[in-house]
Coordinates of C-alpha atoms in Angstrom, one line a residue:
X1 CA 0.0 0.0 0.0
X2 CA 1.8 3.2 -1.2
X3 CA 0.1 5.4 1.4
X4 CA 1.7 3.4 4.3
X5 CA 5.1 4.0 2.8
X6 CA 4.4 7.7 2.3
X7 CA 3.4 7.9 6.0
X8 CA 6.6 6.1 7.0
X9 CA 8.7 8.5 4.9
X10 CA 7.0 11.5 6.6
X11 CA 7.8 10.0 10.0
X12 CA 11.4 9.6 9.1
X13 CA 11.6 13.2 7.7
X14 CA 10.2 14.4 11.0
X15 CA 12.7 12.4 12.9
X16 CA 15.5 13.7 10.7
X17 CA 14.7 17.3 11.3
X18 CA 14.5 16.5 15.1
X19 CA 17.9 14.7 14.9
X20 CA 19.6 17.9 13.8
X21 CA 20.6 18.2 17.5
X22 CA 21.6 14.5 17.5
X23 CA 23.4 13.8 14.2
X24 CA 24.6 10.3 15.1
X25 CA 21.0 9.1 14.6
X26 CA 20.9 10.3 11.0
X27 CA 22.7 7.4 9.4
X28 CA 20.1 4.8 10.6
X29 CA 17.2 7.1 9.7
X30 CA 18.6 7.7 6.2
X31 CA 19.1 3.9 5.7
X32 CA 15.5 3.2 6.8
X33 CA 14.1 6.0 4.6
X34 CA 16.0 4.6 1.6
X35 CA 14.5 1.2 2.2
X36 CA 11.0 2.6 2.5
X37 CA 11.4 4.7 -0.6
X38 CA 12.5 1.5 -2.5
X39 CA 9.2 -0.1 -1.5
X40 CA 7.2 3.0 -2.4
X41 CA 8.9 3.1 -5.8
X42 CA 7.9 -0.5 -6.5
X43 CA 4.3 0.1 -5.4
X44 CA 4.3 3.4 -7.3
X45 CA 5.4 1.6 -10.5
X46 CA 2.5 -0.8 -10.2
X47 CA 0.0 2.0 -9.4
X48 CA 1.2 4.0 -12.5
X49 CA 1.0 0.9 -14.7
X50 CA -2.7 0.3 -13.7
X51 CA -3.8 3.9 -13.5
X52 CA -6.5 5.2 -16.0
X53 CA -6.2 7.5 -17.8
X54 CA -2.5 7.2 -18.8
X55 CA -1.7 10.8 -17.8
X56 CA -2.5 9.9 -14.1
X57 CA 0.0 7.1 -14.4
X58 CA 2.5 9.5 -15.8
X59 CA 1.9 11.9 -12.9
X60 CA 2.3 9.1 -10.4
X61 CA 5.6 8.0 -12.0
X62 CA 7.1 11.5 -12.3
X63 CA 6.1 12.5 -8.8
X64 CA 7.6 9.3 -7.3
X65 CA 10.8 10.0 -9.2
X66 CA 10.9 13.6 -8.0
X67 CA 10.4 12.3 -4.4
X68 CA 13.3 10.0 -5.0
X69 CA 15.5 12.9 -6.0
X70 CA 14.5 14.8 -2.9
X71 CA 15.3 11.8 -0.8
X72 CA 18.8 11.7 -2.4
X73 CA 19.4 15.3 -1.4
X74 CA 18.1 14.7 2.1
X75 CA 20.4 11.7 2.6
X76 CA 23.3 13.8 1.3
X77 CA 22.6 16.6 3.7
X78 CA 22.2 14.1 6.6
X79 CA 25.7 12.7 5.7
X80 CA 27.1 16.2 5.6
X81 CA 25.7 17.0 9.0
X82 CA 27.2 13.8 10.4
X83 CA 30.6 14.9 9.1
X84 CA 30.3 18.4 10.6
X85 CA 27.6 18.3 13.3
X86 CA 28.1 21.8 14.5
X87 CA 27.6 23.5 11.1
X88 CA 24.5 25.6 11.4
X89 CA 24.3 26.2 7.6
X90 CA 24.1 22.4 7.0
X91 CA 21.5 22.0 9.7
X92 CA 19.3 24.6 7.9
X93 CA 19.9 22.9 4.6
X94 CA 18.8 19.6 6.1
X95 CA 15.6 21.1 7.4
X96 CA 14.9 22.8 4.1
X97 CA 15.4 19.4 2.3
X98 CA 13.1 17.7 4.7
X99 CA 10.4 20.4 4.0
X100 CA 10.9 20.0 0.2
X101 CA 10.6 16.2 0.5
X102 CA 7.4 16.6 2.6
X103 CA 5.9 18.6 -0.2
X104 CA 6.9 16.0 -2.7
X105 CA 5.2 13.3 -0.5
X106 CA 2.0 15.3 -0.6
X107 CA 2.2 15.5 -4.4
X108 CA 2.7 11.8 -4.7
X109 CA -0.3 11.3 -2.4
X110 CA -2.5 13.6 -4.5
X111 CA -1.5 11.8 -7.7
X112 CA -2.4 8.4 -6.1
X113 CA -5.7 9.8 -5.0
X114 CA -6.4 11.1 -8.5
X115 CA -5.8 7.6 -9.8
X116 CA -8.1 6.2 -7.2
X117 CA -11.3 8.1 -8.0
X118 CA -12.9 5.4 -10.0
X119 CA -12.1 2.8 -7.3
X120 CA -13.5 5.1 -4.6
X121 CA -16.7 5.6 -6.6
X122 CA -17.1 1.8 -6.9
X123 CA -16.5 1.4 -3.1
X124 CA -19.1 4.1 -2.4
X125 CA -21.7 2.5 -4.7
X126 CA -21.0 -1.0 -3.2
X127 CA -21.6 0.4 0.2
X128 CA -24.9 2.1 -0.8
X129 CA -26.1 -1.2 -2.4
X130 CA -25.0 -3.1 0.7
X131 CA -27.1 -0.7 2.8
X132 CA -30.2 -1.2 0.6
X133 CA -29.7 -5.0 0.8
X134 CA -29.5 -4.8 4.6
X135 CA -32.8 -2.7 4.7
X136 CA -34.5 -5.2 2.4
X137 CA -33.3 -8.1 4.5
X138 CA -34.7 -6.4 7.6
X139 CA -38.0 -5.8 5.9
X140 CA -38.2 -9.5 4.8
X141 CA -37.4 -10.6 8.3
X142 CA -40.3 -8.5 9.8
X143 CA -42.6 -9.6 7.0
X144 CA -41.8 -13.3 7.5
X145 CA -42.4 -12.9 11.3
X146 CA -45.8 -11.3 10.5
X147 CA -44.9 -8.1 12.3
X148 CA -44.7 -5.8 9.3
X149 CA -47.9 -3.9 9.7
X150 CA -49.0 -0.8 7.8
X151 CA -49.6 2.3 9.9
X152 CA -52.7 4.5 9.5
X153 CA -54.1 2.4 6.6
X154 CA -51.0 3.0 4.5
X155 CA -50.1 0.6 1.6
X156 CA -46.7 -0.2 0.2
X157 CA -47.6 1.7 -3.0
X158 CA -47.8 4.9 -0.9
X159 CA -44.0 4.7 -0.3
X160 CA -42.7 3.9 -3.7

């Protein structure tokens, strides 16, 4: 599920920006972020291949690639901060890279949601049909039990 990997990436970006004061943690975070991005790229490739129309697939593919470039810059800045942990300029650059990557994550998410509109419409319709079936089952149950009585001389035709 690409959304889960996007969430994990955001968590790691947040942790990276917090680790500016504790640079020795950045190596592990960068490694985990790289692994999560690899999973996201694989899922993104599959989502792009199945997206309709093709332009949605193109958006997913390009936005995932842009996110990958942002992740590369972020890992580079994390490495630079580990080399020189007191450099305030590098700390600011790391925070700016994390912000840029967060924006790219939201762009990937919006592209995935755009490709998911038809699926969501089907889910909504299935839910509505399921509710109607449940109402009909309840009506049948009451009718079978003989407790479905009209109120005030109403007939079923009055409610169609």
